Amino acid sequence: MFAAGRPHIAIPGPSVMPDAVLAAMQRPAPDIYDPALIAMTESITADLRWLAATTHDVALYIANGHATWEAALHNILAPGDEVLVLVTGHFALGWADMARGLGIGVELMEFGRNMPADPDRLESRLRADGEGRIRAVLVCQTDTATGIRSDIPALRAAMDAAGHDALLVADCVASLGCELFEMDDWGVDITLSASQKGLMTPPGMGFVWFGPRAAALRERRENVSRYWDWTPRARPDDGLWQYFDGTAPTHHLYALRVALDLMKAEGREAIWYRHATLARAIWAAVDVWSEDGPLRIEVPDRTARSHAVTALHAGGDLGERLSRWTRELAGLTLGVGLGHDPQSAWFRIGHMGHVNAQMILGALATIEAGLQALDAPHGRGAIDAAAGVIATASRTG
Amino acid sequence: MFAAGRPHIAIPGPSVMPDAVLAAMQRPAPDIYDPALIAMTESITADLRWLAATTHDVALYIANGHATWEAALHNILAPGDEVLVLVTGHFALGWADMARGLGIGVELMEFGRNMPADPDRLESRLRADGEGRIRAVLVCQTDTATGIRSDIPALRAAMDAAGHDALLVADCVASLGCELFEMDDWGVDITLSASQKGLMTPPGMGFVWFGPRAAALRERRENVSRYWDWTPRARPDDGLWQYFDGTAPTHHLYALRVALDLMKAEGREAIWYRHATLARAIWAAVDVWSEDGPLRIEVPDRTARSHAVTALHAGGDLGERLSRWTRELAGLTLGVGLGHDPQSAWFRIGHMGHVNAQMILGALATIEAGLQALDAPHGRGAIDAAAGVIATASRTG
Amino acid sequence: MFAAGRPHIAIPGPSVMPDAVLAAMQRPAPDIYDPALIAMTESITADLRWLAATTHDVALYIANGHATWEAALHNILAPGDEVLVLVTGHFALGWADMARGLGIGVELMEFGRNMPADPDRLESRLRADGEGRIRAVLVCQTDTATGIRSDIPALRAAMDAAGHDALLVADCVASLGCELFEMDDWGVDITLSASQKGLMTPPGMGFVWFGPRAAALRERRENVSRYWDWTPRARPDDGLWQYFDGTAPTHHLYALRVALDLMKAEGREAIWYRHATLARAIWAAVDVWSEDGPLRIEVPDRTARSHAVTALHAGGDLGERLSRWTRELAGLTLGVGLGHDPQSAWFRIGHMGHVNAQMILGALATIEAGLQALDAPHGRGAIDAAAGVIATASRTG
Amino acid sequence: MFAAGRPHIAIPGPSVMPDAVLAAMQRPAPDIYDPALIAMTESITADLRWLAATTHDVALYIANGHATWEAALHNILAPGDEVLVLVTGHFALGWADMARGLGIGVELMEFGRNMPADPDRLESRLRADGEGRIRAVLVCQTDTATGIRSDIPALRAAMDAAGHDALLVADCVASLGCELFEMDDWGVDITLSASQKGLMTPPGMGFVWFGPRAAALRERRENVSRYWDWTPRARPDDGLWQYFDGTAPTHHLYALRVALDLMKAEGREAIWYRHATLARAIWAAVDVWSEDGPLRIEVPDRTARSHAVTALHAGGDLGERLSRWTRELAGLTLGVGLGHDPQSAWFRIGHMGHVNAQMILGALATIEAGLQALDAPHGRGAIDAAAGVIATASRTG
């Protein structure tokens, strides 16, 4: 009814893409033997290192985020090896299953659906692994389903404290390009991400950064899949095709180049501050709404909340009804619950990548309208509160 | 700082364009002798008639809105003829000057900058013109600078009551495709509009609808400019070139076709209701803001307010400072004051064409953030009120 | 049957547009009060002066080429003034009619459909105009219908020899950006062009360059149309709107900026040499075809042939049948005859703007295929000959 | 010098893409939970089955063609299993290496670089494999490097004659959508292809069609990679994500949908006839060129030549010099030699997908110009001959 305008798809990925990123794909197929393409790809790998704050290698894949799980595991582990998966929501379970598919032994350490990974439990478990059977610890910096963000440096410290030499593998699909991440400083061995969230590019590319300890494990592998093998991808010596083991994803490269240009122009710290502020604006609104009614954010601990995605409990089937109202009547598409029970009680807001204050405030005000339209009890003044967060941050930022 | 996302340019035209409209221009030059182009142009004129609710002719011009002023005047008036211009803000003055450039005598009837044209004054003036020197009455349905909307049927009734046979010429550049307009039912002789506002297409095309009384005046003209002559444009018999007296604006035609498709799919009444509701949401927010502070809408009378553009007085230089804050920090570009004194005290919101609830609520919530950031006094709860308007309308619409 | 690939629309305008030009239009409406837009428009006028080789003024119009006829005439002439129109094909007749529409007296000097304007006849006529009634001489550098190119410097010399002070007005719609033109060196008073041919931009903008003698005539005009008045357009002092007397054609400006960037990168001389060579390749092919059969170029004198458009006589209804074959079976759209009798005997090739050797050779080879398919008599080896022209030019250029 | 127009990148993939395909990617990220996306994906799989002429399953991958090699092998074979690779040029060697990376035993059967796979040799080898150690026979229908096309039905017949139950796996990356292929009628067990050649879509998607015998082998596999596993991809029951084991390649799906629409509108037979005719036009030109000089097509046997790609030997370093000339001077980019020695003697023409007569004739005529410019000996009249092929086909097709 009031939706006939520019829609805002506020799902937690694929995220809103800048016009310039899309425009970069609006071009004919290039000559894939043009040296300019290799130079552009080199510049992309350089900037991906900048983004992850690492001097190590990065391999590019035509893939989605799940594929990077398999790519990373395959490069370092053989059937029979074991991993410890820190489960903070939904996606770690898929990752664990991916490992099982490769014949890898999986041990789950579960933290529920609203708590981050606990470094103390990790340390205890690793101390108990005297034989060093656990080859890698797998953790999502942010779980896209729940919005839980784990403390990667604290987990690294726990591993160090335990004196265990398992690799630390961090899935940053939902966090990279949105919030603080320092691969080398934090001692992350392998970082994973993909194009379609903080990187503001259509889905279709995945990235695996790997440090020297990971590279060393790769060297010990036999029968490495040519397609997953990260070595020639990270250090190609025979043309563009080696970056991708075959035809390069030319149009994604052009798009990603533009996205990285935008990110470099804004700066990592500015990007983080923007996301942090917008996340806090959302939290402030929900704080007000929850004063009178059931609306609440899934993750109670603010320090464990993602700055890129927020899962909200509305109760009953309000998550579903509210989402339908905002989409059909107001032009705002919210994310559905994922792994939530009942799903209809939940909804998610994606606030990652190409998002600014007017978009997020518009989403919140639209939710306010929906709550009113559906006669859902909720505290008033939420948008003023959210606006206040941004107003304050604008003076101190 | 928090602007690095999709911008919202909320100026009163050129307005936000649907992706599909822009995409329609992303094509090679067509063969301008392809009969399909003529068929498409015919479909456009048919739908432009539907939009203006007329069975009469419409001429298309490669032009902006100002050009349609000249085109219309030139077709019906010769040097020495006289017109009465009803001035309700800014643009009528430009129109009057356009008439003077053609050697036409101009009489201004001014209504200030926050009142619509007064039918009674019009009737009185026409009654006094016993000789019938006034050939046409020129009025903007909506003045883009002030947001004043005049009551066209009431003006027509005044003309009828006076028994005067001047033509009624309505500039609907800022209103057509946004709010109620019925050319034939309202007795409008000539209607003017352009592509870049309610019609959601890039600037570059103007439209002149003209009824039989206007056409009759045209027939009496000598030395009619070939370019402005609306006759062959409205009734071409020799190919596409005649619609435009030369090369057709091919890419605009493709874009306009898509825009009209979208409008027909939504329906005129639905479009009007959407604009009316979003306008009322803006008014509701300003009502709250104005409870504590100087913020106010230029036009006090709600029945005289445009549903497509709103001019706001913020006082001091707050209009300018607020606009800078929303643009630079939040991704929202507001319109500057136009003809306002001092300009820096004012700003305008464009809410025409491709706008939905989440966009307008986002704009309002961003203004709220800016008011807070700039410590500008204002009443609280404005966005809740605006959301309430939409919530209520969604149940009754 | 063999057309399902990228089409080549080889009509004499609108011409093939570079992808980058189209991509520049794929953007949201900008803030028309953004100073960057004014700066971009200033850069466009500067580069349009570069292109026409003039230090004088240029006015931009939202218009097609025909509109520039009217704009130019209106600025310098009043009803009752007289012009001499040099007719070398089709379009000068339309221009003459445009003058009549403004009440201007028109004298035609006709040169048939395959000869350029004759400087001697012009000189004689002007010598006979002792009273100086002829205020302007109007001539198309290239006639788009016939491909006749007149010798502008020779016409200027004739005017000078006659000691006549009429203005020289050159329509360069089909030639500017394709071949040698030097407004100031050649003593042209007013130059006209449009966006959709050599300038490689969608139709919708027209340009009028005018020198001091033309500006002086404008100053003597009364009742100058505000829309056509070139003075504020060329020397605006109140923002972007003055360039266009109202809303600017924002998307065309972005496109034109890119087109001019491409032209500046290639260079005027390189552009001319490219067009000259490709034109000669076409002529070489036709020379061979005409060795056995009726195919011939309309303009026999090579020095009077356009480098941007070529009209060909195929005889019978072969022009029409050949064009249908190339379009439906091979993906090549040729231009129809214009003002030719019978039209079906003729076709035209547009070779203006964004054209390169592979496009023109492909068009010629496709015509060869069509001639064979239709069993039309023609000499063999035409494409080898055309290729030879390019091969030779590539070594000496 | 004469290249400043629309370029033609005539490399054997990524191929020229229709404007409509690219335009389909110019859109914001969709809601990946929108049922319309699932319906569109289902329609894509249906049409991919139509294209391959199979009633069996197809799995879609975010991947390039090489990845489909690995995906297919992994689904049916375990380390230690053996395959027979029929090597007809370049790419089968990469495929063989991909198998080795999975721990699969590889036996190469080589046919040189200009001959198709020999069914007799295949039959003999299979007869000798009494134990049935060979689990699969891998063959490229068309080798992109050499342009060799093998006779798939004949190879199937040889396998049947040998009474061997190895699977027949056909790589159709360079052939599907270009020439005759009938998966079910021909008894192919697994077919592989990718988006960027005959399917006219940017690189980034790969496809694996698999029949019941292949599916049965998959069922016997343990530790199947979750990412490569084709079962849930072909028969998803839990939403869009299962088609792609994670985030779907949304923008590629929109593009591919349009490409398939175009293919269905043209029809499989028409597509094949177009490609066959254009290929024969190329051959006819080379026949003439080779009458005086070294230019020749790599594959002498016409029945073994691809209709989508042609590798040509020019001798010396003429391949490289000619390619540079056509690219820099004429706007035509030819493919480099691949696996050829010396590479500089060779070049390739891609004539796959979105190609029509005017494009191919333009490419040939440009090569003619280059040969002349470089003083390379060659027979004359080649383009007339090529045109003749198309002319004749246009009358009989």
PDB file of C-alpha atoms in Angstrom, chain B residues 9 11 13-15 17 22-23 25-33 62-64 66-67 70 97-98 100-101 103 196 202-204 223-228 244-252 333 336 338 348, chain C residues 9 11 13-15 17 22-23 25-33 62-64 66-67 70 97-98 100-101 103 196 202-204 223-228 244-252 333 336 338 348:
ATOM      1  CA  ILE B   9      18.044  12.384  -2.238  1.00  0.00           C
ATOM      2  CA  ILE B  11      14.701  16.900  -3.000  1.00  0.00           C
ATOM      3  CA  GLY B  13      12.752  16.751  -8.151  1.00  0.00           C
ATOM      4  CA  PRO B  14      14.404  15.224  -9.948  1.00  0.00           C
ATOM      5  CA  SER B  15      12.902  12.539  -7.800  1.00  0.00           C
ATOM      6  CA  MET B  17      13.783   6.798  -9.918  1.00  0.00           C
ATOM      7  CA  LEU B  22      16.936   3.463 -15.168  1.00  0.00           C
ATOM      8  CA  ALA B  23      17.566  -0.036 -16.470  1.00  0.00           C
ATOM      9  CA  MET B  25      17.830   3.332 -20.576  1.00  0.00           C
ATOM     10  CA  GLN B  26      20.703   0.880 -20.497  1.00  0.00           C
ATOM     11  CA  ARG B  27      20.391  -0.125 -24.123  1.00  0.00           C
ATOM     12  CA  PRO B  28      21.920   0.647 -27.472  1.00  0.00           C
ATOM     13  CA  ALA B  29      20.439   3.198 -29.808  1.00  0.00           C
ATOM     14  CA  PRO B  30      17.475   1.632 -31.573  1.00  0.00           C
ATOM     15  CA  ASP B  31      16.557   1.891 -35.218  1.00  0.00           C
ATOM     16  CA  ILE B  32      14.381   4.992 -35.135  1.00  0.00           C
ATOM     17  CA  TYR B  33      12.464   3.707 -38.135  1.00  0.00           C
ATOM     18  CA  ILE B  62      12.241  17.039 -25.455  1.00  0.00           C
ATOM     19  CA  ALA B  63      12.256  19.698 -22.808  1.00  0.00           C
ATOM     20  CA  ASN B  64      12.041  20.512 -19.148  1.00  0.00           C
ATOM     21  CA  HIS B  66       9.875  25.541 -18.116  1.00  0.00           C
ATOM     22  CA  ALA B  67       9.827  24.740 -21.803  1.00  0.00           C
ATOM     23  CA  GLU B  70       6.660  28.492 -23.420  1.00  0.00           C
ATOM     24  CA  ASP B  97       8.477  36.085 -17.215  1.00  0.00           C
ATOM     25  CA  MET B  98       8.363  33.391 -19.872  1.00  0.00           C
ATOM     26  CA  ARG B 100       6.778  38.406 -21.238  1.00  0.00           C
ATOM     27  CA  GLY B 101       9.591  36.967 -23.321  1.00  0.00           C
ATOM     28  CA  GLY B 103       5.629  39.608 -25.899  1.00  0.00           C
ATOM     29  CA  GLN B 196      11.295  14.120 -13.508  1.00  0.00           C
ATOM     30  CA  PRO B 202      15.160  11.496 -15.612  1.00  0.00           C
ATOM     31  CA  PRO B 203      14.641  15.146 -16.557  1.00  0.00           C
ATOM     32  CA  GLY B 204      14.450  15.716 -20.284  1.00  0.00           C
ATOM     33  CA  ASN B 223       3.811  32.092 -37.632  1.00  0.00           C
ATOM     34  CA  VAL B 224       3.670  29.237 -35.238  1.00  0.00           C
ATOM     35  CA  SER B 225       7.072  27.970 -34.256  1.00  0.00           C
ATOM     36  CA  ARG B 226       7.574  24.608 -35.876  1.00  0.00           C
ATOM     37  CA  TYR B 227       9.261  23.329 -32.756  1.00  0.00           C
ATOM     38  CA  TRP B 228       6.598  24.387 -30.291  1.00  0.00           C
ATOM     39  CA  PHE B 244       9.320  15.376 -31.597  1.00  0.00           C
ATOM     40  CA  ASP B 245       9.981  17.525 -34.663  1.00  0.00           C
ATOM     41  CA  GLY B 246      13.164  15.611 -35.343  1.00  0.00           C
ATOM     42  CA  THR B 247      15.036  12.897 -33.568  1.00  0.00           C
ATOM     43  CA  ALA B 248      13.043  11.265 -30.778  1.00  0.00           C
ATOM     44  CA  PRO B 249      14.429  11.035 -27.220  1.00  0.00           C
ATOM     45  CA  THR B 250      14.687   7.291 -27.531  1.00  0.00           C
ATOM     46  CA  HIS B 251      16.136   6.486 -24.151  1.00  0.00           C
ATOM     47  CA  HIS B 252      13.702   8.667 -22.296  1.00  0.00           C
ATOM     48  CA  THR B 333      19.898  15.083   1.100  1.00  0.00           C
ATOM     49  CA  VAL B 336      17.262  23.849  -0.094  1.00  0.00           C
ATOM     50  CA  LEU B 338      13.889  28.418  -2.864  1.00  0.00           C
ATOM     51  CA  ARG B 348      12.263  21.262   1.678  1.00  0.00           C
TER      52      ARG B 348
ATOM     53  CA  ILE C   9      22.480  -0.538 -35.823  1.00  0.00           C
ATOM     54  CA  ILE C  11      21.904   4.055 -39.101  1.00  0.00           C
ATOM     55  CA  GLY C  13      22.018   8.534 -35.853  1.00  0.00           C
ATOM     56  CA  PRO C  14      21.264   7.950 -33.121  1.00  0.00           C
ATOM     57  CA  SER C  15      24.631   6.304 -33.363  1.00  0.00           C
ATOM     58  CA  MET C  17      26.981   4.530 -27.912  1.00  0.00           C
ATOM     59  CA  LEU C  22      25.321   4.442 -21.135  1.00  0.00           C
ATOM     60  CA  ALA C  23      26.693   3.324 -17.796  1.00  0.00           C
ATOM     61  CA  MET C  25      23.260   7.301 -16.946  1.00  0.00           C
ATOM     62  CA  GLN C  26      22.695   4.341 -14.649  1.00  0.00           C
ATOM     63  CA  ARG C  27      22.558   6.406 -11.489  1.00  0.00           C
ATOM     64  CA  PRO C  28      20.029   7.941  -9.158  1.00  0.00           C
ATOM     65  CA  ALA C  29      18.869  11.493  -9.514  1.00  0.00           C
ATOM     66  CA  PRO C  30      21.533  13.773  -8.074  1.00  0.00           C
ATOM     67  CA  ASP C  31      21.035  16.789  -5.880  1.00  0.00           C
ATOM     68  CA  ILE C  32      20.717  19.466  -8.530  1.00  0.00           C
ATOM     69  CA  TYR C  33      22.090  22.019  -6.082  1.00  0.00           C
ATOM     70  CA  ILE C  62      17.437  20.019 -23.765  1.00  0.00           C
ATOM     71  CA  ALA C  63      16.481  19.515 -27.373  1.00  0.00           C
ATOM     72  CA  ASN C  64      17.162  17.668 -30.567  1.00  0.00           C
ATOM     73  CA  HIS C  66      15.879  20.612 -35.140  1.00  0.00           C
ATOM     74  CA  ALA C  67      15.397  22.646 -31.985  1.00  0.00           C
ATOM     75  CA  GLU C  70      14.940  27.344 -34.127  1.00  0.00           C
ATOM     76  CA  ASP C  97      10.558  25.667 -42.933  1.00  0.00           C
ATOM     77  CA  MET C  98      11.592  26.222 -39.334  1.00  0.00           C
ATOM     78  CA  ARG C 100       9.258  30.321 -42.003  1.00  0.00           C
ATOM     79  CA  GLY C 101       7.543  29.259 -38.805  1.00  0.00           C
ATOM     80  CA  GLY C 103       8.080  34.545 -39.738  1.00  0.00           C
ATOM     81  CA  GLN C 196      23.216  11.677 -30.734  1.00  0.00           C
ATOM     82  CA  PRO C 202      21.487   9.438 -26.469  1.00  0.00           C
ATOM     83  CA  PRO C 203      19.318  11.982 -28.266  1.00  0.00           C
ATOM     84  CA  GLY C 204      18.088  14.759 -26.023  1.00  0.00           C
ATOM     85  CA  ASN C 223      10.873  39.815 -27.019  1.00  0.00           C
ATOM     86  CA  VAL C 224      13.423  37.083 -26.942  1.00  0.00           C
ATOM     87  CA  SER C 225      11.985  33.764 -25.911  1.00  0.00           C
ATOM     88  CA  ARG C 226      13.266  32.981 -22.438  1.00  0.00           C
ATOM     89  CA  TYR C 227      13.685  29.371 -23.390  1.00  0.00           C
ATOM     90  CA  TRP C 228      15.650  29.926 -26.573  1.00  0.00           C
ATOM     91  CA  PHE C 244      18.931  25.045 -19.102  1.00  0.00           C
ATOM     92  CA  ASP C 245      16.247  27.531 -18.106  1.00  0.00           C
ATOM     93  CA  GLY C 246      14.932  25.138 -15.521  1.00  0.00           C
ATOM     94  CA  THR C 247      15.740  21.611 -14.526  1.00  0.00           C
ATOM     95  CA  ALA C 248      18.983  20.334 -16.036  1.00  0.00           C
ATOM     96  CA  PRO C 249      19.102  17.109 -18.061  1.00  0.00           C
ATOM     97  CA  THR C 250      21.158  15.477 -15.362  1.00  0.00           C
ATOM     98  CA  HIS C 251      21.531  12.038 -16.862  1.00  0.00           C
ATOM     99  CA  HIS C 252      22.474  13.351 -20.264  1.00  0.00           C
ATOM    100  CA  THR C 333      20.372  -2.641 -39.437  1.00  0.00           C
ATOM    101  CA  VAL C 336      16.494   3.704 -44.938  1.00  0.00           C
ATOM    102  CA  LEU C 338      15.339   9.632 -46.821  1.00  0.00           C
ATOM    103  CA  ARG C 348      22.231   4.502 -45.942  1.00  0.00           C
TER     104      ARG C 348
END
